[in-house]
Amino acid sequence: MATMTNAIESDRIADHFVVVHPLDDVPEAKVDTENLGPMRMTLAVRLSLLSLRAYLALMMLLVFYHVLDLAGLFGHRA
């Protein structure tokens, strides 16, 4: 909801913040991603994503190994 103020009152409320609830605020224009092309990745980003992929693959292998170990496929330990 918009608030109308005059110049005399604007000096008095200049040091205050106006809080607007998101449901009462004007909707923002959304970003149109259909016209965007592929993003270029830097070497650091590419290496980070590659290391994350390797880490996740290793963790999946360790979980799979643990499940097989619990199932007793690797023999009994004494």
CSV table of N, CA and C in Angstrom, one decimal, residues 2-77:
chain,number,residue,atom,x,y,z
A,2,ALA,N,0.7,2.1,-0.9
A,2,ALA,CA,1.5,3.3,-1.0
A,2,ALA,C,1.1,4.3,0.0
A,3,THR,N,2.1,5.1,0.5
A,3,THR,CA,1.8,6.1,1.5
A,3,THR,C,2.1,7.5,0.9
A,4,MET,N,1.2,8.4,1.0
A,4,MET,CA,1.4,9.8,0.5
A,4,MET,C,1.9,10.6,1.6
A,5,THR,N,3.0,11.3,1.3
A,5,THR,CA,3.6,12.3,2.3
A,5,THR,C,3.9,13.6,1.6
A,6,ASN,N,3.9,14.6,2.4
A,6,ASN,CA,4.2,15.9,1.8
A,6,ASN,C,5.7,16.3,2.1
A,7,ALA,N,6.2,17.4,1.6
A,7,ALA,CA,7.5,17.8,1.8
A,7,ALA,C,7.9,18.1,3.2
A,8,ILE,N,6.9,18.7,4.0
A,8,ILE,CA,7.2,19.0,5.4
A,8,ILE,C,7.4,17.7,6.2
A,9,GLU,N,6.6,16.7,5.9
A,9,GLU,CA,6.7,15.5,6.7
A,9,GLU,C,7.9,14.6,6.3
A,10,SER,N,8.3,14.8,5.0
A,10,SER,CA,9.4,14.0,4.5
A,10,SER,C,10.7,14.3,5.3
A,11,ASP,N,11.0,15.5,5.7
A,11,ASP,CA,12.2,15.7,6.5
A,11,ASP,C,12.1,15.0,7.9
A,12,ARG,N,10.9,14.9,8.4
A,12,ARG,CA,10.7,14.3,9.7
A,12,ARG,C,10.9,12.8,9.7
A,13,ILE,N,10.5,12.2,8.6
A,13,ILE,CA,10.6,10.7,8.5
A,13,ILE,C,11.7,10.3,7.6
A,14,ALA,N,12.7,11.1,7.3
A,14,ALA,CA,13.8,10.8,6.5
A,14,ALA,C,14.7,9.8,7.2
A,15,ASP,N,14.7,9.7,8.5
A,15,ASP,CA,15.6,8.8,9.2
A,15,ASP,C,14.9,7.5,9.6
A,16,HIS,N,13.8,7.2,9.0
A,16,HIS,CA,13.1,6.0,9.3
A,16,HIS,C,13.0,5.1,8.1
A,17,PHE,N,12.9,3.9,8.3
A,17,PHE,CA,12.7,2.9,7.2
A,17,PHE,C,11.3,2.5,7.1
A,18,VAL,N,10.8,2.3,5.9
A,18,VAL,CA,9.4,1.8,5.7
A,18,VAL,C,9.5,0.3,5.4
A,19,VAL,N,8.7,-0.4,6.2
A,19,VAL,CA,8.7,-1.9,6.0
A,19,VAL,C,7.4,-2.2,5.2
A,20,VAL,N,7.6,-3.0,4.1
A,20,VAL,CA,6.5,-3.4,3.3
A,20,VAL,C,6.4,-4.9,3.3
A,21,HIS,N,5.3,-5.5,3.7
A,21,HIS,CA,5.1,-6.9,3.6
A,21,HIS,C,5.2,-7.4,2.2
A,22,PRO,N,5.9,-8.6,2.0
A,22,PRO,CA,6.0,-9.1,0.6
A,22,PRO,C,4.7,-9.3,-0.1
A,23,LEU,N,3.6,-9.6,0.6
A,23,LEU,CA,2.3,-9.8,0.0
A,23,LEU,C,1.7,-8.5,-0.5
A,24,ASP,N,2.1,-7.4,0.2
A,24,ASP,CA,1.5,-6.1,-0.2
A,24,ASP,C,2.4,-5.4,-1.2
A,25,ASP,N,3.6,-5.9,-1.4
A,25,ASP,CA,4.5,-5.2,-2.3
A,25,ASP,C,4.1,-5.5,-3.8
A,26,VAL,N,4.7,-4.6,-4.6
A,26,VAL,CA,4.5,-4.8,-6.1
A,26,VAL,C,5.3,-6.0,-6.6
A,27,PRO,N,4.7,-6.9,-7.4
A,27,PRO,CA,5.5,-8.1,-7.8
A,27,PRO,C,6.7,-7.6,-8.7
A,28,GLU,N,7.8,-8.4,-8.6
A,28,GLU,CA,9.0,-8.1,-9.3
A,28,GLU,C,8.9,-8.8,-10.7
A,29,ALA,N,9.6,-8.2,-11.6
A,29,ALA,CA,9.6,-8.8,-13.0
A,29,ALA,C,10.6,-10.0,-12.9
A,30,LYS,N,10.2,-11.1,-13.4
A,30,LYS,CA,11.0,-12.3,-13.3
A,30,LYS,C,12.0,-12.3,-14.5
A,31,VAL,N,13.1,-13.0,-14.3
A,31,VAL,CA,14.2,-13.1,-15.3
A,31,VAL,C,13.8,-14.1,-16.3
A,32,ASP,N,13.9,-13.7,-17.6
A,32,ASP,CA,13.6,-14.6,-18.7
A,32,ASP,C,14.8,-15.4,-19.1
A,33,THR,N,14.8,-16.7,-18.7
A,33,THR,CA,16.0,-17.5,-19.0
A,33,THR,C,16.0,-18.2,-20.4
A,34,GLU,N,14.9,-18.0,-21.1
A,34,GLU,CA,14.8,-18.7,-22.4
A,34,GLU,C,15.8,-18.1,-23.4
A,35,ASN,N,16.1,-16.9,-23.3
A,35,ASN,CA,17.0,-16.2,-24.3
A,35,ASN,C,18.4,-16.2,-23.9
A,36,LEU,N,18.8,-16.8,-22.8
A,36,LEU,CA,20.1,-16.9,-22.3
A,36,LEU,C,20.9,-18.0,-23.0
A,37,GLY,N,22.1,-17.8,-23.3
A,37,GLY,CA,22.9,-18.9,-23.9
A,37,GLY,C,23.6,-19.7,-22.8
A,38,PRO,N,24.4,-20.6,-23.2
A,38,PRO,CA,25.2,-21.4,-22.2
A,38,PRO,C,26.2,-20.5,-21.5
A,39,MET,N,26.4,-20.7,-20.2
A,39,MET,CA,27.4,-19.9,-19.4
A,39,MET,C,28.8,-20.5,-19.7
A,40,ARG,N,29.7,-19.6,-19.8
A,40,ARG,CA,31.1,-20.0,-19.9
A,40,ARG,C,31.7,-20.2,-18.5
A,41,MET,N,32.4,-21.4,-18.4
A,41,MET,CA,32.9,-21.7,-17.1
A,41,MET,C,34.4,-21.4,-17.1
A,42,THR,N,34.9,-20.9,-16.0
A,42,THR,CA,36.3,-20.7,-15.8
A,42,THR,C,37.0,-22.0,-15.5
A,43,LEU,N,38.3,-22.0,-15.5
A,43,LEU,CA,39.0,-23.2,-15.2
A,43,LEU,C,38.8,-23.6,-13.7
A,44,ALA,N,38.7,-22.7,-12.8
A,44,ALA,CA,38.5,-23.0,-11.4
A,44,ALA,C,37.1,-23.6,-11.2
A,45,VAL,N,36.1,-23.1,-11.9
A,45,VAL,CA,34.8,-23.6,-11.8
A,45,VAL,C,34.7,-25.0,-12.3
A,46,ARG,N,35.4,-25.2,-13.5
A,46,ARG,CA,35.4,-26.6,-14.1
A,46,ARG,C,36.1,-27.6,-13.2
A,47,LEU,N,37.2,-27.2,-12.6
A,47,LEU,CA,37.9,-28.1,-11.7
A,47,LEU,C,37.1,-28.4,-10.4
A,48,SER,N,36.4,-27.4,-9.9
A,48,SER,CA,35.6,-27.6,-8.7
A,48,SER,C,34.5,-28.5,-9.0
A,49,LEU,N,33.8,-28.4,-10.1
A,49,LEU,CA,32.7,-29.3,-10.5
A,49,LEU,C,33.2,-30.7,-10.7
A,50,LEU,N,34.4,-30.8,-11.4
A,50,LEU,CA,34.9,-32.1,-11.6
A,50,LEU,C,35.3,-32.8,-10.3
A,51,SER,N,35.9,-32.1,-9.4
A,51,SER,CA,36.3,-32.7,-8.1
A,51,SER,C,35.0,-33.0,-7.3
A,52,LEU,N,34.0,-32.2,-7.4
A,52,LEU,CA,32.7,-32.6,-6.7
A,52,LEU,C,32.1,-33.9,-7.3
A,53,ARG,N,32.2,-34.0,-8.6
A,53,ARG,CA,31.7,-35.2,-9.2
A,53,ARG,C,32.5,-36.4,-8.8
A,54,ALA,N,33.8,-36.3,-8.7
A,54,ALA,CA,34.7,-37.4,-8.3
A,54,ALA,C,34.4,-37.7,-6.8
A,55,TYR,N,34.2,-36.7,-6.0
A,55,TYR,CA,33.9,-37.0,-4.6
A,55,TYR,C,32.6,-37.7,-4.4
A,56,LEU,N,31.6,-37.3,-5.1
A,56,LEU,CA,30.3,-38.0,-5.0
A,56,LEU,C,30.3,-39.4,-5.5
A,57,ALA,N,31.1,-39.6,-6.6
A,57,ALA,CA,31.2,-41.0,-7.1
A,57,ALA,C,32.0,-41.9,-6.1
A,58,LEU,N,33.0,-41.3,-5.5
A,58,LEU,CA,33.7,-42.1,-4.4
A,58,LEU,C,32.9,-42.4,-3.2
A,59,MET,N,32.0,-41.4,-2.8
A,59,MET,CA,31.1,-41.7,-1.7
A,59,MET,C,30.1,-42.8,-2.0
A,60,MET,N,29.6,-42.8,-3.3
A,60,MET,CA,28.7,-43.8,-3.7
A,60,MET,C,29.3,-45.2,-3.7
A,61,LEU,N,30.6,-45.2,-4.1
A,61,LEU,CA,31.3,-46.5,-4.1
A,61,LEU,C,31.5,-47.0,-2.7
A,62,LEU,N,31.8,-46.1,-1.8
A,62,LEU,CA,32.1,-46.5,-0.4
A,62,LEU,C,30.8,-47.0,0.3
A,63,VAL,N,29.6,-46.3,0.0
A,63,VAL,CA,28.4,-46.8,0.5
A,63,VAL,C,28.0,-48.2,-0.1
A,64,PHE,N,28.2,-48.4,-1.4
A,64,PHE,CA,28.0,-49.6,-2.0
A,64,PHE,C,28.9,-50.7,-1.4
A,65,TYR,N,30.1,-50.4,-1.2
A,65,TYR,CA,31.1,-51.4,-0.5
A,65,TYR,C,30.6,-51.7,0.9
A,66,HIS,N,30.1,-50.7,1.6
A,66,HIS,CA,29.7,-51.0,3.0
A,66,HIS,C,28.4,-51.9,3.0
A,67,VAL,N,27.5,-51.6,2.1
A,67,VAL,CA,26.3,-52.5,2.0
A,67,VAL,C,26.7,-53.9,1.6
A,68,LEU,N,27.6,-54.1,0.7
A,68,LEU,CA,28.0,-55.4,0.4
A,68,LEU,C,28.7,-56.1,1.5
A,69,ASP,N,29.5,-55.3,2.3
A,69,ASP,CA,30.2,-55.8,3.5
A,69,ASP,C,29.2,-56.3,4.6
A,70,LEU,N,28.2,-55.5,4.7
A,70,LEU,CA,27.1,-55.8,5.7
A,70,LEU,C,26.3,-57.0,5.3
A,71,ALA,N,26.2,-57.2,4.0
A,71,ALA,CA,25.5,-58.4,3.4
A,71,ALA,C,26.3,-59.7,3.6
A,72,GLY,N,27.6,-59.5,3.9
A,72,GLY,CA,28.5,-60.7,4.1
A,72,GLY,C,29.1,-61.3,2.8
A,73,LEU,N,29.2,-60.4,1.8
A,73,LEU,CA,29.8,-60.9,0.6
A,73,LEU,C,31.3,-61.0,0.6
A,74,PHE,N,32.0,-60.4,1.6
A,74,PHE,CA,33.4,-60.4,1.6
A,74,PHE,C,34.0,-61.4,2.7
A,75,GLY,N,33.1,-62.2,3.2
A,75,GLY,CA,33.6,-63.2,4.2
A,75,GLY,C,33.4,-62.7,5.6
A,76,HIS,N,33.6,-63.6,6.6
A,76,HIS,CA,33.4,-63.2,8.0
A,76,HIS,C,34.8,-62.8,8.6
A,77,ARG,N,34.8,-61.7,9.3
A,77,ARG,CA,36.0,-61.2,10.0
A,77,ARG,C,36.0,-61.8,11.4
